[in-house]
Short mmCIF file of C-alpha atoms and ligand atoms in Angstrom, two decimals:
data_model
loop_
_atom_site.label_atom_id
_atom_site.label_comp_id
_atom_site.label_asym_id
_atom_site.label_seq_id
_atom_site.Cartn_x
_atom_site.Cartn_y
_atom_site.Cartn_z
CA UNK L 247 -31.75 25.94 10.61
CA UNK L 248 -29.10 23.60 12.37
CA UNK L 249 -27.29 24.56 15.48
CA UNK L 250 -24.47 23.95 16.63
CA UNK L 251 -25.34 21.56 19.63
CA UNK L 252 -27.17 19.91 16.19
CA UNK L 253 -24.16 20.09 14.04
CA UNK L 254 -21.88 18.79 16.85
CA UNK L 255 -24.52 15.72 17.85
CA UNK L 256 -24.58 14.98 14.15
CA UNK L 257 -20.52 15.08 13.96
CA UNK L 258 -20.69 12.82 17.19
CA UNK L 259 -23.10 10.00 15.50
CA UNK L 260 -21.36 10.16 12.64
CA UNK L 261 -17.78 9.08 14.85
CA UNK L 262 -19.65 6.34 16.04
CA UNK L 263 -21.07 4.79 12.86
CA UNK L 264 -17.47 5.44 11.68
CA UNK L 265 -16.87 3.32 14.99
CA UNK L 266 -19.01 0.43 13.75
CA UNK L 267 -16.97 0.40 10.03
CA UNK L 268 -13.54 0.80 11.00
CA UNK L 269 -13.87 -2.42 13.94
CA UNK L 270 -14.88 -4.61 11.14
CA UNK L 271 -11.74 -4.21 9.15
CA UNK L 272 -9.58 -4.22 12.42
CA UNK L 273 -8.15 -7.41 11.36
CA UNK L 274 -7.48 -6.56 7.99
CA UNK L 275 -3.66 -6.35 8.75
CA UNK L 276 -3.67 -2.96 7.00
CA UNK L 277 -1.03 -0.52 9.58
CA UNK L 278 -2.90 2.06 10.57
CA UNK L 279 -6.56 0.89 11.08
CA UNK L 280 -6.31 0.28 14.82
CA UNK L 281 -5.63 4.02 15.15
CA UNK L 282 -8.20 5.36 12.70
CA UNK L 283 -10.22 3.54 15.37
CA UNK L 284 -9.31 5.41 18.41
CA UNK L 285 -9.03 8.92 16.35
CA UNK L 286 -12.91 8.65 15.78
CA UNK L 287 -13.10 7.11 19.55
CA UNK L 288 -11.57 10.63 20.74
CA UNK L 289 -13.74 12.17 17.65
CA UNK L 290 -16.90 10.94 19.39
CA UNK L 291 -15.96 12.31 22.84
CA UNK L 292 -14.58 15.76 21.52
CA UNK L 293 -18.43 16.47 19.73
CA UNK L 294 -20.11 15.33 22.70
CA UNK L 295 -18.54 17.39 24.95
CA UNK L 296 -18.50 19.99 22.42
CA UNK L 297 -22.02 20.17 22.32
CA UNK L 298 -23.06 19.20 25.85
CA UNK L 299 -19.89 20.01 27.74
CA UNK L 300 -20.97 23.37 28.67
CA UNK L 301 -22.75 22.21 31.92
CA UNK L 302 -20.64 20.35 32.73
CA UNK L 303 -17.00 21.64 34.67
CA UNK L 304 -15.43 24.24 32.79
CA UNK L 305 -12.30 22.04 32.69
CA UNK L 306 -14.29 19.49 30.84
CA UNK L 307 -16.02 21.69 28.78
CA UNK L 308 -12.62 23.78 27.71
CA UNK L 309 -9.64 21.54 28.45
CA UNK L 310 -10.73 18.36 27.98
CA UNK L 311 -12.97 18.83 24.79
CA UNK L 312 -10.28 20.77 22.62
CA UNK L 313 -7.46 17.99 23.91
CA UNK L 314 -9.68 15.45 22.30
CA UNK L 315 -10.60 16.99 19.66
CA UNK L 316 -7.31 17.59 18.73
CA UNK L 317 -5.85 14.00 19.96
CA UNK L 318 -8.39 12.91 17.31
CA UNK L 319 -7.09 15.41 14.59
CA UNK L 320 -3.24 13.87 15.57
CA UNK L 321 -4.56 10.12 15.58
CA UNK L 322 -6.06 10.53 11.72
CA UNK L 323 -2.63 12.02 11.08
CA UNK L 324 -0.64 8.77 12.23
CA UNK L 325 -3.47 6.92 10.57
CA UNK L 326 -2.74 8.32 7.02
CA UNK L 327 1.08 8.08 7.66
CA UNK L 328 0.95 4.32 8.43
CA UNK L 329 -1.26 3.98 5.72
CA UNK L 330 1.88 5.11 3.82
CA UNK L 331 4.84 3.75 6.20
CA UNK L 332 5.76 7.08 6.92
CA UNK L 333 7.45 7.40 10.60
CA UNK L 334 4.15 8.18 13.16
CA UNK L 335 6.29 10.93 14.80
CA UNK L 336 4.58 10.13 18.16
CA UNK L 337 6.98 12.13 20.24
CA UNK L 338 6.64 15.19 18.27
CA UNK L 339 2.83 15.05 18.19
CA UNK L 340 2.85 14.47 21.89
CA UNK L 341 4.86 17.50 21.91
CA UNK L 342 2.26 19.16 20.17
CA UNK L 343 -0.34 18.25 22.01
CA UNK L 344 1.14 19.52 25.12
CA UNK L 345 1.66 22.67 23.89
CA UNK L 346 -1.25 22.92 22.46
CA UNK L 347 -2.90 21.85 26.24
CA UNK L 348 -0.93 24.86 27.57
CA UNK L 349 -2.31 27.20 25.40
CA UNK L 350 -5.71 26.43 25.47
CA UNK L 351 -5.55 26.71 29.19
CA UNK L 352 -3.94 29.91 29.26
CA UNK L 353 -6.27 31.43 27.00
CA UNK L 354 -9.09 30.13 29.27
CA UNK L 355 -7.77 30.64 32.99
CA UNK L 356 -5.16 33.52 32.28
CA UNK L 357 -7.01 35.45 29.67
CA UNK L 358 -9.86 34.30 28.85
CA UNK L 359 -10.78 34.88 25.64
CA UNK L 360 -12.74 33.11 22.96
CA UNK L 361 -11.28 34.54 19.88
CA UNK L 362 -7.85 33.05 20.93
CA UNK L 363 -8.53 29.90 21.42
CA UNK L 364 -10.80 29.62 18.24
CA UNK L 365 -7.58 30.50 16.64
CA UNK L 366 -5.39 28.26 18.58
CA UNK L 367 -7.71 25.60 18.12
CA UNK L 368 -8.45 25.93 13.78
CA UNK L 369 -4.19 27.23 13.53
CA UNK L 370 -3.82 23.12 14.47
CA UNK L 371 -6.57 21.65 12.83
CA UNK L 372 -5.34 23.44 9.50
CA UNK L 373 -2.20 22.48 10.15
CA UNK L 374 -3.47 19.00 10.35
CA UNK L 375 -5.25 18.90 7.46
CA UNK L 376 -2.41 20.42 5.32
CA UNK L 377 -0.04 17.66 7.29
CA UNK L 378 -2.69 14.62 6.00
CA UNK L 379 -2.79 16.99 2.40
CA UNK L 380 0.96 16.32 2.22
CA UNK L 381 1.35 13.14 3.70
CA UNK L 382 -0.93 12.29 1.02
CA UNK L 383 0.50 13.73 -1.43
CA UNK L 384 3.97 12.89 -1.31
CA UNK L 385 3.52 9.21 -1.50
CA UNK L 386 1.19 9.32 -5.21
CA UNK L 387 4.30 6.88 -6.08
CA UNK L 388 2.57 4.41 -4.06
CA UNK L 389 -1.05 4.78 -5.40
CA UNK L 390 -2.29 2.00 -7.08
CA UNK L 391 -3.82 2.10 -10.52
CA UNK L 392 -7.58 3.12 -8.34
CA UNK L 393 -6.31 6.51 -7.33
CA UNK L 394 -10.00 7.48 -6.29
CA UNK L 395 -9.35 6.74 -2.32
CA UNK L 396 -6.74 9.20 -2.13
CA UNK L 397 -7.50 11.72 -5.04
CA UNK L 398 -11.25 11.53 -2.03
CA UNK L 399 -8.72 11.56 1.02
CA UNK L 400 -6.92 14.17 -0.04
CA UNK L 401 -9.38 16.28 -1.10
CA UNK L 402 -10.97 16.01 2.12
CA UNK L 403 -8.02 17.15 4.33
CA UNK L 404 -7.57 20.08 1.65
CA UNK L 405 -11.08 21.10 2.97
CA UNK L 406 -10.32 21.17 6.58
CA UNK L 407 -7.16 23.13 5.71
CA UNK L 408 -9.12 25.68 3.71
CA UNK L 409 -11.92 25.65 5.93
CA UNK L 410 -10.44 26.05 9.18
CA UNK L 411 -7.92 28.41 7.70
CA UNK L 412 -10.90 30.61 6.63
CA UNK L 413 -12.51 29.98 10.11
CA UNK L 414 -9.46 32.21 11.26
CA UNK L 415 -9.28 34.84 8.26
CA UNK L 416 -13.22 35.24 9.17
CA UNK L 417 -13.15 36.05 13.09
CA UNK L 418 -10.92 38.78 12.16
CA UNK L 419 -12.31 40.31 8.78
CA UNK L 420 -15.89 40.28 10.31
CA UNK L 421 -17.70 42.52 12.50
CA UNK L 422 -20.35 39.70 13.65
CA UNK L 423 -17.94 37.01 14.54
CA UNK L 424 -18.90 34.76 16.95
CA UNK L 425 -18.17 35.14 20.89
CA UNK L 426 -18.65 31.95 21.84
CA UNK L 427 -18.90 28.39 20.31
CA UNK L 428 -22.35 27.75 20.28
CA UNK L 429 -22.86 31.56 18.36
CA UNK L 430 -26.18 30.56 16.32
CA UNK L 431 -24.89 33.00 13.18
CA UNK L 432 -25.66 30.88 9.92
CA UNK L 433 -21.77 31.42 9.08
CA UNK L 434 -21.02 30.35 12.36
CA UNK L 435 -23.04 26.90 12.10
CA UNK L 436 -21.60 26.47 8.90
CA UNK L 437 -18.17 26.27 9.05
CA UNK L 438 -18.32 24.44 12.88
CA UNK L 439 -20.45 21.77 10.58
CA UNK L 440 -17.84 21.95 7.67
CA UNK L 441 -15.24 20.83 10.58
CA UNK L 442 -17.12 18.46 12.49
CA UNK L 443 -18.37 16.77 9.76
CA UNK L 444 -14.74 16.65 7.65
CA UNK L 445 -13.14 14.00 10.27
CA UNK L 446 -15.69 11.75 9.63
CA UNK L 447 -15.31 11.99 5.84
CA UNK L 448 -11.54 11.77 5.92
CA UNK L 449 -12.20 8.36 7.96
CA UNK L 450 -14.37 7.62 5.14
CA UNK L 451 -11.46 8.45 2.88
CA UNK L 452 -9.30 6.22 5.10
CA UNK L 453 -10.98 3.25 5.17
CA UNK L 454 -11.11 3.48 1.46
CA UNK L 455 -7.76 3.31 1.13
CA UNK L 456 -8.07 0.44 3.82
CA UNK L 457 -10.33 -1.52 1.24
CA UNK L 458 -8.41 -0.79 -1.50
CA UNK L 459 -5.07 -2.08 0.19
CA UNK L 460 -7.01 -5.11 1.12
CA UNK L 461 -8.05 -5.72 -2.55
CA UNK L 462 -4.76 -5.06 -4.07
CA UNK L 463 -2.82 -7.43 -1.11
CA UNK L 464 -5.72 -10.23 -2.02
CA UNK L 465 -4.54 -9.64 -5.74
CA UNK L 466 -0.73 -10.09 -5.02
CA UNK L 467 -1.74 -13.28 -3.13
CA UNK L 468 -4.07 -14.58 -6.13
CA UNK L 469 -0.95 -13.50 -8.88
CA UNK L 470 1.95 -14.53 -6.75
CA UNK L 471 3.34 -17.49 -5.75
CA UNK L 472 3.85 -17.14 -1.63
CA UNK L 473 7.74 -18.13 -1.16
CA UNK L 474 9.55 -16.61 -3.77
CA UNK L 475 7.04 -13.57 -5.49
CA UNK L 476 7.62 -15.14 -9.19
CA UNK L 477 4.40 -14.69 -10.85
CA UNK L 478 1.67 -17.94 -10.39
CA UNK L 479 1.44 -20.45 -12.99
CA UNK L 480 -2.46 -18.88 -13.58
CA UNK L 481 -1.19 -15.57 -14.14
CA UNK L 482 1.56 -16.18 -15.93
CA UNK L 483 -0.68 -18.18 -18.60
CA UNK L 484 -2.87 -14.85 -18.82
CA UNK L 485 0.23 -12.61 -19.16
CA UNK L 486 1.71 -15.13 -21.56
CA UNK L 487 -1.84 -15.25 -24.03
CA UNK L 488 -1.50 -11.09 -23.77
CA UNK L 489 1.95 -10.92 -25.09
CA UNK L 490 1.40 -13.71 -27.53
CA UNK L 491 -1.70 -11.67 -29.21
CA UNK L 492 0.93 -8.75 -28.94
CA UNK L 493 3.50 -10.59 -30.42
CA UNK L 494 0.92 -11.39 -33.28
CA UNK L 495 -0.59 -7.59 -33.69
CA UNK L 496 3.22 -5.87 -34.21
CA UNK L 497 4.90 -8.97 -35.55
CA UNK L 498 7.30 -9.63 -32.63
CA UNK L 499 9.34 -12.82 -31.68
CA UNK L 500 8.62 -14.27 -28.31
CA UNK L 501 10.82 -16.63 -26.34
CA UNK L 502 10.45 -18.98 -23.24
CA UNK L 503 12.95 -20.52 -21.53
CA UNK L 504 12.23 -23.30 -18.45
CA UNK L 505 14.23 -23.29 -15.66
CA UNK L 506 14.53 -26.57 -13.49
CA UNK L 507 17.22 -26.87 -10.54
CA UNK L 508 19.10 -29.45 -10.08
CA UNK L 509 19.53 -31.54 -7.66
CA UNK L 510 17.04 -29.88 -4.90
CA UNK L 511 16.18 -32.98 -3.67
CA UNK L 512 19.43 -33.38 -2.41
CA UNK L 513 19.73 -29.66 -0.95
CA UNK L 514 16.81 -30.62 1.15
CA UNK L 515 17.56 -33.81 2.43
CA UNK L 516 20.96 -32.75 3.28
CA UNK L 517 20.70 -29.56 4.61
CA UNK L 518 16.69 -29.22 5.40
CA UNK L 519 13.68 -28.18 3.87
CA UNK L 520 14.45 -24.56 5.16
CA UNK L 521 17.65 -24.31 3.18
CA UNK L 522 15.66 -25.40 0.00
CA UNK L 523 13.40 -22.49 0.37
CA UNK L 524 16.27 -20.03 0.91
CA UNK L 525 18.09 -21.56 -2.43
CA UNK L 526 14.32 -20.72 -4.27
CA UNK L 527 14.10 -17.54 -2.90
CA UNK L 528 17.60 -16.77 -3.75
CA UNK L 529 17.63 -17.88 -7.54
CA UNK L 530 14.19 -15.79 -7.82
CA UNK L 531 15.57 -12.80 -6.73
CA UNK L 532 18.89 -13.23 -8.62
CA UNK L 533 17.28 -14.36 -11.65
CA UNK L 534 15.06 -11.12 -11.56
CA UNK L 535 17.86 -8.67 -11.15
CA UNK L 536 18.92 -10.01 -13.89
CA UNK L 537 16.41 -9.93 -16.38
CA UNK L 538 14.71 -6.74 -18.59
CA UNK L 539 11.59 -5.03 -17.01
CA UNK L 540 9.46 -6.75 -20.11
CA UNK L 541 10.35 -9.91 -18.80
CA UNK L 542 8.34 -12.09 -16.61
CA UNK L 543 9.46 -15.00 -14.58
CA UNK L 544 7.05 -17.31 -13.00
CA UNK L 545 7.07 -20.35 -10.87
CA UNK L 546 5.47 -23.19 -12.34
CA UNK L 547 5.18 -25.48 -9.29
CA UNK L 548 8.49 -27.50 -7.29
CA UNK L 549 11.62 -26.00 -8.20
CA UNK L 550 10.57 -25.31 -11.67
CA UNK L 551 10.30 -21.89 -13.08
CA UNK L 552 9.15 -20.10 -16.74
CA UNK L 553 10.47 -16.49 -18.10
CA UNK L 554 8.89 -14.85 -20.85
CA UNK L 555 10.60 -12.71 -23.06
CA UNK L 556 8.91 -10.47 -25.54
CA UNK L 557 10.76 -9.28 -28.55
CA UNK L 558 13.26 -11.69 -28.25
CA UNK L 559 14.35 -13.72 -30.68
CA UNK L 560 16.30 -17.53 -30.36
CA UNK L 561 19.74 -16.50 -30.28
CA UNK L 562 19.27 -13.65 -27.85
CA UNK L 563 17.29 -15.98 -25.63
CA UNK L 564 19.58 -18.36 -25.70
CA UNK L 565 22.50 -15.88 -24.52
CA UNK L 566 20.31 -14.36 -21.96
CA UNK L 567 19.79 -18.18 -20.39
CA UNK L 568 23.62 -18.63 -20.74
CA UNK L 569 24.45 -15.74 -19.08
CA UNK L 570 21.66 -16.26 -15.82
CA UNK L 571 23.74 -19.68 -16.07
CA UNK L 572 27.26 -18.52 -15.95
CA UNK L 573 26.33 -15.94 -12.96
CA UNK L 574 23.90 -17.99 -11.05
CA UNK L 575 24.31 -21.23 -11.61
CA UNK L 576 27.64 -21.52 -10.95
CA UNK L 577 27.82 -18.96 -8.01
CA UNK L 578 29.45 -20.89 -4.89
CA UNK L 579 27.45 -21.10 -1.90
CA UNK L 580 27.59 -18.18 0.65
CA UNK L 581 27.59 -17.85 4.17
CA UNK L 582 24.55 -15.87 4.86
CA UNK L 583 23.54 -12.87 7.41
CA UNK L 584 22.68 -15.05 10.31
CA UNK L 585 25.60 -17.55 10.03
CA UNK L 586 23.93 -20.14 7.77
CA UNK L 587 24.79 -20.82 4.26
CA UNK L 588 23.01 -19.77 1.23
CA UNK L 589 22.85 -22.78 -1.57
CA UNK L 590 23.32 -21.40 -5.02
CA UNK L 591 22.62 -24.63 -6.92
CA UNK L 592 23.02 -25.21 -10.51
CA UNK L 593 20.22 -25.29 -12.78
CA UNK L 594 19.38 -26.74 -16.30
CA UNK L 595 17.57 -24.38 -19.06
CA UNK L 596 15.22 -25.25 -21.80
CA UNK L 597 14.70 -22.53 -24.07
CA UNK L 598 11.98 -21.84 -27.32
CA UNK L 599 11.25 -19.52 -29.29
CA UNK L 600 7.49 -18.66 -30.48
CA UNK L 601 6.88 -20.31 -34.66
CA UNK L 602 4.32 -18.54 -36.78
CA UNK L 603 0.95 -19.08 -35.58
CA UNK L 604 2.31 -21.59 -32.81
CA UNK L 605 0.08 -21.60 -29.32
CA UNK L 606 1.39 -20.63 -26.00
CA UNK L 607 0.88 -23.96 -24.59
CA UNK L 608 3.07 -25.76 -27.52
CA UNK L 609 5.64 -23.01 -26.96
CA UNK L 610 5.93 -23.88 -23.13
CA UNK L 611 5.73 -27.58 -24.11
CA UNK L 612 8.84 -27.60 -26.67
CA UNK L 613 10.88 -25.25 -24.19
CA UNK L 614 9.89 -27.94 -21.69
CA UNK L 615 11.44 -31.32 -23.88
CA UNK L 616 14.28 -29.18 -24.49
CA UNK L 617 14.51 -28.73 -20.54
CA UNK L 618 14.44 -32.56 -20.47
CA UNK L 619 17.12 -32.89 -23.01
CA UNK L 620 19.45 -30.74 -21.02
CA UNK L 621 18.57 -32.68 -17.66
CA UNK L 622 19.70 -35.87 -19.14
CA UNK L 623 22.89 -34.58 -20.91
CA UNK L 624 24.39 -33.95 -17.61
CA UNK L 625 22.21 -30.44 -15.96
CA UNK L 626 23.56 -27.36 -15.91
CA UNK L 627 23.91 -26.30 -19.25
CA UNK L 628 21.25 -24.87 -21.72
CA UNK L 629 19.27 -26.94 -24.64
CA UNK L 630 17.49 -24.82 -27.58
CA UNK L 631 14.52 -26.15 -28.94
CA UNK L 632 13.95 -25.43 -32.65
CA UNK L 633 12.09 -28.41 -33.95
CA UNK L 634 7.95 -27.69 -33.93
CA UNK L 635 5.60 -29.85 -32.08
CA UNK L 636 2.31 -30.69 -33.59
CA UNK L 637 0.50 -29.24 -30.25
CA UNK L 638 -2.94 -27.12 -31.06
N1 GTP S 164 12.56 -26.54 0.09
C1 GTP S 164 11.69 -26.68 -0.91
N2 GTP S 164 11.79 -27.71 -1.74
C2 GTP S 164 10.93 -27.83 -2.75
C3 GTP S 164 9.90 -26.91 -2.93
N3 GTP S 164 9.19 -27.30 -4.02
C4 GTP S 164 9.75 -28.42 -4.47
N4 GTP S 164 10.81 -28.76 -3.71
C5 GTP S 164 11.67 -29.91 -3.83
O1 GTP S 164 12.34 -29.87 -5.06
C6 GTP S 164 12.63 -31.20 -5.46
C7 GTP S 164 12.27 -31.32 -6.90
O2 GTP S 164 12.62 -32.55 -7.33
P1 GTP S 164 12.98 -32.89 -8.82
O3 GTP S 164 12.87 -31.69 -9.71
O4 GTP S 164 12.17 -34.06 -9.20
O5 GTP S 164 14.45 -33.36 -8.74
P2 GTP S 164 15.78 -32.64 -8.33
O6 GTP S 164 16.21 -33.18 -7.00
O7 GTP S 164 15.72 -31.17 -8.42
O8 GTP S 164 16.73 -33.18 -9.43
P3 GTP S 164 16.75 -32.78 -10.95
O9 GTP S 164 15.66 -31.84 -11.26
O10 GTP S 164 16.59 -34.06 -11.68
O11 GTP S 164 18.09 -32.18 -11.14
C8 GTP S 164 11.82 -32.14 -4.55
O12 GTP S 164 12.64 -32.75 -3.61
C9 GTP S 164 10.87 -31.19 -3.84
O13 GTP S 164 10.59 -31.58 -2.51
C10 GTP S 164 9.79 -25.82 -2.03
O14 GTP S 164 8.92 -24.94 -2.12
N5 GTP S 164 10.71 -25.74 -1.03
#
């Protein structure tokens, strides 16, 4: 059977392997990695000295292992709030950790007694793990479609809740309980393993949650174009080929309309390249406020940009590109938060909607002549293309 010098070296190897994995996503850019690291750093020492600590100073042995083992505990904490931008409450938990310092001292120098600081010692740890539980919990909002990292986080700080909490219930309730840490009772070893050997798993939790961040940031990047967050001309073809086969299945119209703006050449050699990007930004994000959560805009390269609009027939889509028009396009330009001047310029509109049986690609291409037509009637006004282009 395992001890719990056994259980404890295990826990400790365990830290360090945990070690080895977290350092090579260090620079993943994901908040909260860098103190994962050090919570399984101050895991590593806490089971050493848990296990070997007893011949060494009391101090050591008492003080310094339980402060460790719960800076650890406190560290994962902050780790799974960043993970979630939550606040890391640093002041609190140094609060905490100073009383909990205080206690565990008094309980060993002013009356010494093993029962209370077992108590003192599982009261935070369950605390902890029903703080991570929460933490968790509260931000399923933010869970991407791959909820197995955190359904497996979360299930692991429910078990150092329960298990610590029933660590507590247990020195009570029994007549056997331990009277000292390294107590070889089977129950004992147990539940010391059960919380040794949870920190390690919830890092194992966190740094799924670290890969899965990682994947779903390297997604955004691949979908998204960098400046303005309008969809990328490759996704945008895939999204527009899934709501033409839609449009096909339930009989639905769909609509483009191609957005150019005009005269950016001149907004860049006049005012600077930076200025151009603040004028794309600024249409994007006005242009999206704008438009129905069905509707996807995307940037098609230079100032040019696409929206798709499902269930929408000609005349709607050409009203909706009137209206964008009227409000953006002929916004003046504003003076923006740090004394520049945001350029609202105008922009010209090609809009098409989808014939029977008619390909994406010919769609795109008629809204696109009809883009043309409007640029050389003057810009800033909308053209409707209804004749059919004989585009496979
Ligand atoms: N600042 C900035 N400028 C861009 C970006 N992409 C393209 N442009 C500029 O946008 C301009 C696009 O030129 P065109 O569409 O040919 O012409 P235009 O000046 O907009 O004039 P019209 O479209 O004919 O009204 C070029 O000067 C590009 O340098 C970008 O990401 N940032």
């Amino acid at each position: 059977m395992l001890g719990t010098k056994g259980a404890f070296s295990i826990a400790a190897l365990l830290c360090f392997v945990m070690i080895l994995v977290v350092y090579s996503v260090k620079d993943s850019r994901v908040p909260g990695v860098r103190t994962l690291l050090v919570a399984n750093l101050l895991g590593l020492g806490a089971n050493f000295l848990y296990g070997f600590g007893r011949s060494l100073h009391p101090f050591v042995a008492y003080e310094v292992a339980n402060t460790l083992y719960i800076a650890a505990s406190l560290a994962t904490l902050v780790t799974f709030r960043r993970f979630f931008n939550r606040p890391p409450l640093t002041i609190f938990l140094v609060c905490v950790l100073a009383i909990f310092l205080v206690l565990i001292s008094t309980f060993h120098y002013g009356f010494n007694s093993y029962t209370a600081r077992l108590v003192t010692v599982s009261t935070y740890q369950a605390s902890i793990g029903l703080a991570i539980a929460i933490t968790i919990f509260n931000a399923r909002d933010t869970w991407s479609s791959a909820k197995y990292p955190f359904i497996f986080s979360l299930s692991a700080a429910c078990v150092i809740f329960c298990g610590h909490t029933y660590r507590v219930a247990q020195q009570f309730l029994r007549s056997d309980a331990p009277r000292t840490l390294h107590d070889a009772t089977e129950w004992n070893v147990l539940l010391i393993a059960v919380g040794a050997f949870t920190f390690p798993i919830l890092t194992l939790g966190g740094l799924l949650i670290v890969h899965r961040k990682m994947m779903s940031a390297a997604e955004y990047a691949a979908n998204h174009d960098f400046l303005t967050g309008a969809w990328s001309r490759r996704a945008f073809f895939e999204i527009g080929e899934r709501e033409l086969t839609l449009a096909d299945r339930k009989n639905r119209k769909l609509s483009v309309m191609v957005l150019d703006l005009d005269n950016m050449k001149a907004i860049n050699d006049t005012f600077g390249h930076a200025s151009g990007d603040e004028a794309l930004t600024c249409f994007v994000k006005n242009v999206t406020e704008r438009l129905r959560a069905s509707d996807y805009l995307g940037r098609f390269g230079g100032d040019e940009f696409v929206v798709l609009m499902p269930e929408t027939d000609l005349p709607t889509a050409i009203s909706v590109a009137n209206r964008l028009l009227c409000q953006i396009g002929k916004s003046e330009d504003k003076t923006s938060q740090n004394g520049g001047t945001t350029r609202h310029p105008s922009f010209s509109v090609g809009v098409a909607c989808r014939l029977p049986r008619e390909s994406f690609q010919s769609l795109l291409k008629r809204a696109d002549v009809a883009l043309y037509k409007a640029k050389i009637e003057g810009r800033s006004q909308v053209v409707a293309s209804e004749e059919p282009l004989l585009i496979s």
